mmCIF file of C-alpha atoms in Angstrom:
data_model
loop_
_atom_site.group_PDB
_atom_site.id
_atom_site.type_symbol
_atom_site.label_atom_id
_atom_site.label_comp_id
_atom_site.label_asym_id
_atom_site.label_seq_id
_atom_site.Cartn_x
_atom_site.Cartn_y
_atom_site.Cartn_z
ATOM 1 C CA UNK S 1 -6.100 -22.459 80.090
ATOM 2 C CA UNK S 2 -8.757 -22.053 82.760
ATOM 3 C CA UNK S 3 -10.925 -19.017 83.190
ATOM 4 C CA UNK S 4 -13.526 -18.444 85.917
ATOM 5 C CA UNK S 5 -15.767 -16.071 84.517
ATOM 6 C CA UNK S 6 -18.031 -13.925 86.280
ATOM 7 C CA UNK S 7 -21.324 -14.205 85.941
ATOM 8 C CA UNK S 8 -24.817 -11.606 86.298
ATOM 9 C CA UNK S 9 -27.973 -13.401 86.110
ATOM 10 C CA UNK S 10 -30.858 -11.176 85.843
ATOM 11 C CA UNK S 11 -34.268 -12.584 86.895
ATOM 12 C CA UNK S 12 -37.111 -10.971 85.909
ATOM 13 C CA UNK S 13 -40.195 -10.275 87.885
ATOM 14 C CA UNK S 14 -42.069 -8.669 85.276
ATOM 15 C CA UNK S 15 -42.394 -8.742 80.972
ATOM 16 C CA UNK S 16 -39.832 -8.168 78.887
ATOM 17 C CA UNK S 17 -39.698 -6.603 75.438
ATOM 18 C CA UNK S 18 -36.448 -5.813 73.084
ATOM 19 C CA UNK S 19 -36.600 -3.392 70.713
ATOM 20 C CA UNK S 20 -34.690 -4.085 67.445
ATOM 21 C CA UNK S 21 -33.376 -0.997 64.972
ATOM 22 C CA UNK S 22 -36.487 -0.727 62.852
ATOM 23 C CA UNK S 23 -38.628 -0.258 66.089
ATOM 24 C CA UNK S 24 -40.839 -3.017 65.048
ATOM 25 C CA UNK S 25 -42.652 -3.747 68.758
ATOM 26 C CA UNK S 26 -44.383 -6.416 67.304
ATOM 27 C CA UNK S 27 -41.348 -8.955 67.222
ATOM 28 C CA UNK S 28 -38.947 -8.721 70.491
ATOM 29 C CA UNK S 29 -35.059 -9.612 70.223
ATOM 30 C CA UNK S 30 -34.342 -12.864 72.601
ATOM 31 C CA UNK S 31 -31.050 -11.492 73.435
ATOM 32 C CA UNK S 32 -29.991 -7.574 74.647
ATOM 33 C CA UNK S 33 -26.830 -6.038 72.830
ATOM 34 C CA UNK S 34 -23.661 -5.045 75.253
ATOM 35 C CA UNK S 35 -23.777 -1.826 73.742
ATOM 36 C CA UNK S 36 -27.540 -0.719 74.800
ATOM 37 C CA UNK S 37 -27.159 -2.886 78.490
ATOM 38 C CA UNK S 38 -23.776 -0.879 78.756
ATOM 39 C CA UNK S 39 -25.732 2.437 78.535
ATOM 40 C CA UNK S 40 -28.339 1.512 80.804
ATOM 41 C CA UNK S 41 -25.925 0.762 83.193
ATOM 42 C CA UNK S 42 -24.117 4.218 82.839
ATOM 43 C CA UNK S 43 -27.656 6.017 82.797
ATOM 44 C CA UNK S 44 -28.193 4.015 86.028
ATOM 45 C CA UNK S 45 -25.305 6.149 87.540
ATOM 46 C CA UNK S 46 -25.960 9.392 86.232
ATOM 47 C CA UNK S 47 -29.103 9.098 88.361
ATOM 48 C CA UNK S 48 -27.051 9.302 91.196
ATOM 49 C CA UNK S 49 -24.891 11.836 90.406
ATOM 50 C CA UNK S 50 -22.086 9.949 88.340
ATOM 51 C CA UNK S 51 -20.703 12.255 86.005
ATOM 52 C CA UNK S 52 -20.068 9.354 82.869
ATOM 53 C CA UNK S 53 -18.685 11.907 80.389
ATOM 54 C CA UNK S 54 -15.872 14.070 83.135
ATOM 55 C CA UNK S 55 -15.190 11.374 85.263
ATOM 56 C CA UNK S 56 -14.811 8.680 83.055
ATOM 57 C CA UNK S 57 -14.113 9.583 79.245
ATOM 58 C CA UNK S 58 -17.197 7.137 78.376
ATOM 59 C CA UNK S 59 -15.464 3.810 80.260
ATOM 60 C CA UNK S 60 -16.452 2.737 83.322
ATOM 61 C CA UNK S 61 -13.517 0.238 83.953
ATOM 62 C CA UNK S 62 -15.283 -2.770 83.201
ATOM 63 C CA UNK S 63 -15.759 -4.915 79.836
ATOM 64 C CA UNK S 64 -19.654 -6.908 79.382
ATOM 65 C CA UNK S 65 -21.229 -9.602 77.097
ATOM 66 C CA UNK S 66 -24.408 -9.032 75.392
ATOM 67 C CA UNK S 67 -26.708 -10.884 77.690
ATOM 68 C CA UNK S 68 -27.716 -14.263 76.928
ATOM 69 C CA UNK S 69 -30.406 -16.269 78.208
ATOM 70 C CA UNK S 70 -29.986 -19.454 81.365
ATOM 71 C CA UNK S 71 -32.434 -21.828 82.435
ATOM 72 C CA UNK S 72 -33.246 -22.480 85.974
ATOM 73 C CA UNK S 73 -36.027 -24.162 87.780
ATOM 74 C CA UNK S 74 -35.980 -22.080 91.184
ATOM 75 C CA UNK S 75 -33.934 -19.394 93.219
ATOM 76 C CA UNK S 76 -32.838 -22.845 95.068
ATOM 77 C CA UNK S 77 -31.778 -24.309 91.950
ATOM 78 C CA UNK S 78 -27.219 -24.838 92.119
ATOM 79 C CA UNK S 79 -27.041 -26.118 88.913
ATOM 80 C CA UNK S 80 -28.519 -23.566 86.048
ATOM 81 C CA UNK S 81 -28.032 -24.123 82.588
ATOM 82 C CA UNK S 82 -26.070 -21.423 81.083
ATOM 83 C CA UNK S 83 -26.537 -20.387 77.406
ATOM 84 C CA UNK S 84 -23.529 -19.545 75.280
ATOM 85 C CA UNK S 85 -24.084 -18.320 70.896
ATOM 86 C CA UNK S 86 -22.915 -20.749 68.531
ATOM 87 C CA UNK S 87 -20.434 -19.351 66.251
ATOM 88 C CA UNK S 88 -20.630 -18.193 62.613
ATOM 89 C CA UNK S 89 -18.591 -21.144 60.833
ATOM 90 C CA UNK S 90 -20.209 -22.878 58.205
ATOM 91 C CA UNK S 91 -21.074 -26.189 59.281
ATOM 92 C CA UNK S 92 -20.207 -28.970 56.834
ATOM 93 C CA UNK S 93 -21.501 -31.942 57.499
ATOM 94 C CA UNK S 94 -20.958 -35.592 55.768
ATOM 95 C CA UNK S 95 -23.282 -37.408 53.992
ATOM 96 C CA UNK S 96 -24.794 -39.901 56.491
ATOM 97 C CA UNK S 97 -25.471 -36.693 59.082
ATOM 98 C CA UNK S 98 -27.636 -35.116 56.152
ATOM 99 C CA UNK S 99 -30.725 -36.254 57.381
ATOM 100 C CA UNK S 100 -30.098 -34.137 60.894
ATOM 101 C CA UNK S 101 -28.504 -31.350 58.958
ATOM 102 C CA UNK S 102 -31.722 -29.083 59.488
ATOM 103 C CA UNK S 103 -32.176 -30.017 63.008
ATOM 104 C CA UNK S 104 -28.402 -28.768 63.538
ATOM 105 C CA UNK S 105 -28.512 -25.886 61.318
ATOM 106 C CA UNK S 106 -31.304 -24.648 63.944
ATOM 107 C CA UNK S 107 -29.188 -24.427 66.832
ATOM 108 C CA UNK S 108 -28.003 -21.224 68.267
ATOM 109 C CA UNK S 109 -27.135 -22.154 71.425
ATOM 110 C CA UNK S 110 -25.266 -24.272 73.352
ATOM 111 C CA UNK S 111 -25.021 -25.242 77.073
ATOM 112 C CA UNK S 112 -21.718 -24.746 78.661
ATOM 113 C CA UNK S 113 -20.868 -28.416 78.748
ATOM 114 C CA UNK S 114 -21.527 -28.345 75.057
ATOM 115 C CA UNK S 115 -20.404 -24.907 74.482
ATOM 116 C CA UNK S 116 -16.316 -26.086 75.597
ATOM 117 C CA UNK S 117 -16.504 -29.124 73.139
ATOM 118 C CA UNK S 118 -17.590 -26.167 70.646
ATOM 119 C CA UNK S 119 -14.651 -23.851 71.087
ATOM 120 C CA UNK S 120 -12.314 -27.037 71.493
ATOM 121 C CA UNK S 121 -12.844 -27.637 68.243
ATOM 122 C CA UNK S 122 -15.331 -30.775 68.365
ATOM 123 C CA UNK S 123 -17.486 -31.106 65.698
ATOM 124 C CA UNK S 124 -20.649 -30.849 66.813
ATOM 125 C CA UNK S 125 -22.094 -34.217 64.268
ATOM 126 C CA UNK S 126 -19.395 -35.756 66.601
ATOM 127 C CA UNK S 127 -21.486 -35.302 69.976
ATOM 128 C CA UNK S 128 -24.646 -34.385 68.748
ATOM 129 C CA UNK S 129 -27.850 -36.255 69.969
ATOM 130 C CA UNK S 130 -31.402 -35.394 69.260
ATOM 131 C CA UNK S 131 -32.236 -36.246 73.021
ATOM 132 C CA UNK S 132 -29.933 -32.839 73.491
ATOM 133 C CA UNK S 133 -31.710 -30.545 71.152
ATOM 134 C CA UNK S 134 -34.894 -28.463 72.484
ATOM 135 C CA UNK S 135 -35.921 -26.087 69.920
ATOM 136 C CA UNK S 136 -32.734 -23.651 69.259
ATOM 137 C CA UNK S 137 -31.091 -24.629 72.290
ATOM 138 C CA UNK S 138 -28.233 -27.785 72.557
ATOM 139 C CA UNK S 139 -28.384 -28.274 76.497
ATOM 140 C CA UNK S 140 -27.395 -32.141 78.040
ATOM 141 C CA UNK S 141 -29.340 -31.386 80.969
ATOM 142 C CA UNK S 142 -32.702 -31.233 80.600
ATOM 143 C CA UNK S 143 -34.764 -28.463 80.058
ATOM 144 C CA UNK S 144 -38.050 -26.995 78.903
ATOM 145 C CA UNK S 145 -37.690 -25.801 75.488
ATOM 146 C CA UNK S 146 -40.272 -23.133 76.192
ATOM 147 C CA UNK S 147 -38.628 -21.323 79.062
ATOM 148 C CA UNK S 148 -39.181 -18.575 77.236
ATOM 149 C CA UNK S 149 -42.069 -17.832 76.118
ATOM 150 C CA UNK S 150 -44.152 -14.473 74.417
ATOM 151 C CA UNK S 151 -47.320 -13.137 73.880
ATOM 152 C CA UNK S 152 -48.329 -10.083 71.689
ATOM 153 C CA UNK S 153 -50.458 -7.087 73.573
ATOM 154 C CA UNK S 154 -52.123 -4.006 71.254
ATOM 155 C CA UNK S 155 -50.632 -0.704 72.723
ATOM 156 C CA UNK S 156 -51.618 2.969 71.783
ATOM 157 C CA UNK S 157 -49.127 5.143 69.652
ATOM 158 C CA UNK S 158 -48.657 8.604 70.681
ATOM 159 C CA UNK S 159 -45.998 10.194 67.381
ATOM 160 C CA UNK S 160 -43.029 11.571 68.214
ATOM 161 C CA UNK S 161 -43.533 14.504 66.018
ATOM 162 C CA UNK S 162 -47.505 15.734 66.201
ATOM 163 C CA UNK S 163 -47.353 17.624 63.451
ATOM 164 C CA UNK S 164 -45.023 16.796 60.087
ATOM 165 C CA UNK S 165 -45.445 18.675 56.528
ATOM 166 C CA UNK S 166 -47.817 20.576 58.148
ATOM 167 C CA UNK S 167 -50.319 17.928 59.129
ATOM 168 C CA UNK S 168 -51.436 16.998 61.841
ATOM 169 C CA UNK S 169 -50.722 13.050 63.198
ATOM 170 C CA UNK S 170 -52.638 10.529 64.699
ATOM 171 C CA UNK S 171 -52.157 8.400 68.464
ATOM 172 C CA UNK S 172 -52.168 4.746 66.207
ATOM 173 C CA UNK S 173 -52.353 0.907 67.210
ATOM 174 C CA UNK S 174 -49.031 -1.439 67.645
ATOM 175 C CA UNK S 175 -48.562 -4.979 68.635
ATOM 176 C CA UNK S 176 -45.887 -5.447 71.390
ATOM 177 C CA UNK S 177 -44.833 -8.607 71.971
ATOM 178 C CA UNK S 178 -43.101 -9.360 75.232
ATOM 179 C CA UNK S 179 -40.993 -12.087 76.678
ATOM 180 C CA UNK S 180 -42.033 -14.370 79.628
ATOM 181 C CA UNK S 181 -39.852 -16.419 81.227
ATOM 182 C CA UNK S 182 -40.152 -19.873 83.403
ATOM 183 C CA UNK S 183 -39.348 -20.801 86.647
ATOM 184 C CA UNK S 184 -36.653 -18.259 87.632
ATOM 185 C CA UNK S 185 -34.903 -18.526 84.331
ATOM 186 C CA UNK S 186 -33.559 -14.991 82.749
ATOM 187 C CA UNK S 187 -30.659 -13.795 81.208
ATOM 188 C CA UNK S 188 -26.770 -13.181 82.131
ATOM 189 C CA UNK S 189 -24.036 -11.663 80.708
ATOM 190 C CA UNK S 190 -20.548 -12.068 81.456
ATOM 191 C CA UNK S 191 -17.797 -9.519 83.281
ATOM 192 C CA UNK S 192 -14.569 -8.604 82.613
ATOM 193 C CA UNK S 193 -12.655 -5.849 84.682
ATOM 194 C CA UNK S 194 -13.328 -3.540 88.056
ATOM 195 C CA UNK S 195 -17.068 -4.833 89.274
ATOM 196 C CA UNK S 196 -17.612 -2.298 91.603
ATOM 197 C CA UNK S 197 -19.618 0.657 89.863
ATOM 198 C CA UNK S 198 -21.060 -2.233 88.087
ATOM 199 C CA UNK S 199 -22.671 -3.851 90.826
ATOM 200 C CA UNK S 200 -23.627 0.043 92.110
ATOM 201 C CA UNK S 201 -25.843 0.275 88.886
ATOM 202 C CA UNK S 202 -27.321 -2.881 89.020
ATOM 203 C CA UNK S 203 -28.257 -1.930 92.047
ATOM 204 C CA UNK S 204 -29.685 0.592 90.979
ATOM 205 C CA UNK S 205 -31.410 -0.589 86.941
ATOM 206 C CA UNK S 206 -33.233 -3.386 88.799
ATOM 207 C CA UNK S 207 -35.561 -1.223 89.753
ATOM 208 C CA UNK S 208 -35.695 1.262 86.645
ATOM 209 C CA UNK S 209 -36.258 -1.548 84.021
ATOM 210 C CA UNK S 210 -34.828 -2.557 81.216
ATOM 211 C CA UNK S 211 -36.433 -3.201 77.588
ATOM 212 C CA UNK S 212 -39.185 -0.765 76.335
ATOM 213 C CA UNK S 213 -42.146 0.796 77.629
ATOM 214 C CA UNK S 214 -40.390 0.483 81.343
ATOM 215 C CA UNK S 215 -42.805 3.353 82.644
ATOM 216 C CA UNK S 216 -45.747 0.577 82.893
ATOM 217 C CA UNK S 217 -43.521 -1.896 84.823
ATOM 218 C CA UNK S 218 -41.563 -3.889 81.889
ATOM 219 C CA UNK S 219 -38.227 -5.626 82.298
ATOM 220 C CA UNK S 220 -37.638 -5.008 86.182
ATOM 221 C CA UNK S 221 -35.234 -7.773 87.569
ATOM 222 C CA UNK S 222 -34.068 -9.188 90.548
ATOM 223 C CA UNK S 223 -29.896 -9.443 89.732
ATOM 224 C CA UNK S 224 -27.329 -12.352 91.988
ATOM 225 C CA UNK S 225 -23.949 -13.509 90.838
ATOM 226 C CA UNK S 226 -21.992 -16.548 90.131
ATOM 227 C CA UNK S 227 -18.967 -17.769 87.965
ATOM 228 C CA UNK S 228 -18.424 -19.929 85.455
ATOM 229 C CA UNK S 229 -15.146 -22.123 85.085
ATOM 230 C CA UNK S 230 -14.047 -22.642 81.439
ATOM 231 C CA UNK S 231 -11.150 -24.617 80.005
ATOM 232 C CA UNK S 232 -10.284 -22.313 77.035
ATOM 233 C CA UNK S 233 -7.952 -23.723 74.418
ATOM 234 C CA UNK S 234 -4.549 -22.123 73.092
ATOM 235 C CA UNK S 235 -5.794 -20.549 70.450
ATOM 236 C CA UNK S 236 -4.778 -17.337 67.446
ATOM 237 C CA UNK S 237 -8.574 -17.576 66.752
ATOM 238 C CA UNK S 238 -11.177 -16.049 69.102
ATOM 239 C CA UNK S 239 -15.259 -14.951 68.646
ATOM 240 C CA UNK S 240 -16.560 -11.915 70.291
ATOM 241 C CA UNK S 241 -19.838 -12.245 72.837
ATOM 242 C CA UNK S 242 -20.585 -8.587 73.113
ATOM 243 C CA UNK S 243 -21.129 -6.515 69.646
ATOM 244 C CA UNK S 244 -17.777 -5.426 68.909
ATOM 245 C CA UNK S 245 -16.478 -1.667 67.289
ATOM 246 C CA UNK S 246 -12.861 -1.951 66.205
ATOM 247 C CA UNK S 247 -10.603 0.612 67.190
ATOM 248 C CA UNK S 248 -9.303 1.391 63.723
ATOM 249 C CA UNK S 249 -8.545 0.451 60.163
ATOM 250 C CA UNK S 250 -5.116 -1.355 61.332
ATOM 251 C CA UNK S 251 -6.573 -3.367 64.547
ATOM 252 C CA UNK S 252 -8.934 -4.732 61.780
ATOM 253 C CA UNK S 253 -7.052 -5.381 58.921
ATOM 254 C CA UNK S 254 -4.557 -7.553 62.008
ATOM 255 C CA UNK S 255 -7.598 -9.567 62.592
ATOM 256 C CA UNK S 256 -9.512 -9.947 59.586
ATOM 257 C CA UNK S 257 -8.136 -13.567 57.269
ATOM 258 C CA UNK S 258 -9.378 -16.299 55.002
ATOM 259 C CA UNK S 259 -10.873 -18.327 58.384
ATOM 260 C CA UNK S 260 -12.694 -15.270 59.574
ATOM 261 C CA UNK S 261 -16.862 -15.189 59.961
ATOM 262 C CA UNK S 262 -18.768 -12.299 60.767
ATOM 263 C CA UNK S 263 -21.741 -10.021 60.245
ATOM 264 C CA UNK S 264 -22.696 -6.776 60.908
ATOM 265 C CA UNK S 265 -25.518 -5.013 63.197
ATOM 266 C CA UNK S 266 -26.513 -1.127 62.634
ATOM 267 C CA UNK S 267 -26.393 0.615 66.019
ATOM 268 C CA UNK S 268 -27.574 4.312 66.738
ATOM 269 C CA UNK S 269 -31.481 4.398 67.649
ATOM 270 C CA UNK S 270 -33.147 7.687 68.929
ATOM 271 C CA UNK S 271 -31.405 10.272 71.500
ATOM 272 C CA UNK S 272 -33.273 9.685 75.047
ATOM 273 C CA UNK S 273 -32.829 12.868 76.494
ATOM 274 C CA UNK S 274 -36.212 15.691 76.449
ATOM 275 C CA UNK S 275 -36.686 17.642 74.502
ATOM 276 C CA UNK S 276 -34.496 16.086 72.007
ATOM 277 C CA UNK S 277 -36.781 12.794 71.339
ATOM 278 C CA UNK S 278 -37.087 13.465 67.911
ATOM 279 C CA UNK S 279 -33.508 12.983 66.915
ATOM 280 C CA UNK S 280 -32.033 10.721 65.908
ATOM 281 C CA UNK S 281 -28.319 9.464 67.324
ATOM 282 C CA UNK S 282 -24.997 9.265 64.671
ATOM 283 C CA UNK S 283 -24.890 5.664 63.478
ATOM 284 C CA UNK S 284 -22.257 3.027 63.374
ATOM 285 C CA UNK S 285 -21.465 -0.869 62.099
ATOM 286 C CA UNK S 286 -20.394 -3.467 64.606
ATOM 287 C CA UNK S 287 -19.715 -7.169 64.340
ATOM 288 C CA UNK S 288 -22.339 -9.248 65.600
ATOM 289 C CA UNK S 289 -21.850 -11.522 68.724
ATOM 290 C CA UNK S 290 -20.218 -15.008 67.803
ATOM 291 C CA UNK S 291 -17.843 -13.917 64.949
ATOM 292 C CA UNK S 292 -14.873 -15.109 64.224
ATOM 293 C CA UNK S 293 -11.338 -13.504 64.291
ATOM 294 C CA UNK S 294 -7.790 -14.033 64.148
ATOM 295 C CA UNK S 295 -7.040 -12.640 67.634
ATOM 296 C CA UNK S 296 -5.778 -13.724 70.888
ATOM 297 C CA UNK S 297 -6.844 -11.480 73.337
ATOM 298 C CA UNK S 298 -9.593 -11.078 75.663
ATOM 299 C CA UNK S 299 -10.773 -7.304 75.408
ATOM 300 C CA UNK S 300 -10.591 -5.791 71.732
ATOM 301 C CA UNK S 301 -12.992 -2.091 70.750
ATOM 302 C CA UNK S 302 -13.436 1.073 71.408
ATOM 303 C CA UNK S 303 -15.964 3.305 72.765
ATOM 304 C CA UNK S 304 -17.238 5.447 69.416
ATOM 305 C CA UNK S 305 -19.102 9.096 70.236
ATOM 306 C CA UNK S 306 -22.486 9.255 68.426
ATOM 307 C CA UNK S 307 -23.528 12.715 69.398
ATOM 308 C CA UNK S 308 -25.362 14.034 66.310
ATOM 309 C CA UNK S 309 -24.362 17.507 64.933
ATOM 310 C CA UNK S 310 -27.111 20.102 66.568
ATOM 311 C CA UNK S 311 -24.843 23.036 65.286
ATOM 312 C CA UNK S 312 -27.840 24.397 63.661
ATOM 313 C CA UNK S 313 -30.182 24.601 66.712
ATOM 314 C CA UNK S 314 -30.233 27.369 68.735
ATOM 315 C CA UNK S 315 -27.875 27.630 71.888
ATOM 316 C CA UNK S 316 -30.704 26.190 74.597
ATOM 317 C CA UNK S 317 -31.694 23.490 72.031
ATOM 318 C CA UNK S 318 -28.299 21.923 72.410
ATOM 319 C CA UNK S 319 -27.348 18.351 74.043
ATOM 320 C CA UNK S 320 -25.746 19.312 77.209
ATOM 321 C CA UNK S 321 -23.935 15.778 77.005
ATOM 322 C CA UNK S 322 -22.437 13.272 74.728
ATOM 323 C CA UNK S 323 -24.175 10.231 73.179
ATOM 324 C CA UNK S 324 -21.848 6.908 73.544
ATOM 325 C CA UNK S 325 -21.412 3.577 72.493
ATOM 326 C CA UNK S 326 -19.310 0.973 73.698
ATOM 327 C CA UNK S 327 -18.162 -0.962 71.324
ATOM 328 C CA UNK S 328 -15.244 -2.851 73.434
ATOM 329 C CA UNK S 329 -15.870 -6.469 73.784
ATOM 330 C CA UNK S 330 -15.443 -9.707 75.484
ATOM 331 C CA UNK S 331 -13.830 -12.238 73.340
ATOM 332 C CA UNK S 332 -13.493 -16.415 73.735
ATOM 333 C CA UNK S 333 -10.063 -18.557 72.213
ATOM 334 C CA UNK S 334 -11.652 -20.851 69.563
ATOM 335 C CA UNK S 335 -10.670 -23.583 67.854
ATOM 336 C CA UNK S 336 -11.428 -23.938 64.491
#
């Protein structure tokens, strides 16, 4: 079955850095979660008067990836390398590949070209070649394994709280290490569904930022789009490229077997919105991009409500909104 797939490649023109859940700035994530790009999309909008919440019950129409990174020499460049996760199968390899078992073990991801023998069901000690492998990354074109690259600044504190138990706290020194990438390689995610008010908040996030500490010129991005065509096989399996939120106890016990692979990433974070900084959002479990499930379609989650219960605060203190996430994701036919 082919699929043209559309593609957003975001460029960036200035540092990157990716917070994970523990808030540790020292160590960046090399990929950003569908959930958190979904709500800087829809915070995007709000800025110009899109009502997220009354107009569209939380769901803008459209289904993302997580966003993934691509490797491309110049703007000029018509043939970029495009990055897709490995999946969570064990890989059991025989006895003469032992010697390259580490070397394979240490890929995460694989170029498209690569990435459709993968889902096919290929093995990859089948069409594996050292030649191919650049760090984490399987590509048969070649490419600089550093095309992204980091370095680690010091950055000044300021608490969220300044005074907790009654004393007072202290501005203190972090590391933040931010991303840096070559050429006019990024990251892209894929897109599923009505563009329209995507492309409107693009538009728009390109010049906000994305990432951390946005304020001092982080993670702005120049954004173009392109598709991808991919010969998918027929297929009851499937893995998930954005994080992925079931919609209840019986869509997951459908899609949940002996040949399923997954893990799980905590999502919640702080609420955004002054004066409420200090608070934290409701949390929630999802699966973890590249897992593995007994499902045939294409769009599978829900959007969950994280708003955390204020009841107690007085009547101004309250959120005058509600606190999403979108947990509906974008999923791949595998075979296994």
């Amino acid at each position: 079955m082919n699929k043209n797939l559309n593609i957003y490649k975001l460029h960036f023109t200035t540092p990157l850095h990716l917070s994970n859940e523990s808030d540790d700035y020292a160590k960046s994530l090399q990929t950003l979660h569908s959930d958190t790009l979904y709500a800087a999309l829809t915070s995007a909008l709000a800025k110009v008067g899109y009502d997220f919440e009354e107009e569209f019950n939380g769901d803008l129409g459209f289904t993302i990836s997580s966003l993934f990174p691509f490797y491309q020499i110049d703007k000029a460049d018509k043939n970029p390398v495009y990055f897709f996760p490995k999946y969570r199968k064990i890989d059991v390899l025989p006895e003469n590949m032992l010697d390259v078992h580490k070397k394979i073990k240490k890929i995460k991801w694989f170029d498209t070209e690569s990435f459709k023998l993968h889902i096919r069901g290929e093995k990859i000690e089948d069409f594996y070649k050292d030649e191919n492998l650049y760090g984490s990354y399987y590509s048969k074109d070649k490419i600089d394994k550093d095309f992204i690259s980091s370095q680690v600044f010091p950055h000044a504190q300021v608490p969220r709280q300044l005074i907790i138990n009654g004393e007072e706290q202290d501005t203190k020194i972090y590391y933040m290490e931010r991303l840096f990438f070559k050429d006019y390689s990024g990251m892209y995610f894929i897109a599923e569904g009505e563009t329209n008010l995507l492309e409107k908040a693009l538009n728009i996030l390109q010049y906000e930022g994305i990432g951390t500490d946005r304020n001092v010129g982080n993670g702005y991005f120049e954004w173009t789009k392109d598709e991808i065509k991919l010969d998918l096989p027929e297929s009851d399996y499937s893995m998930n490229l954005s994080l992925y939120l079931p919609e209840n106890q019986e869509q997951l016990k459908t899609i949940l077997d002996e040949n399923s692979a997954y893990s799980f990433k905590k999502r919640g974070g702080w609420v955004t919105t002054p004066p409420h900084n200090t608070i934290r959002k409701n949390r929630v479990y999802m699966f973890e991009e590249g897992s593995i499930f007994k499902t045939n379609s294409i769009i599978l989650g829900r959007i969950a409500d994280l708003t955390p219960d204020l009841s107690e605060l007085a009547p101004e203190q309250q959120l005058n909104h509600k606190i999403f996430r979108n947990g509906k994701s974008f999923f791949i036919p595998i075979t296994l």
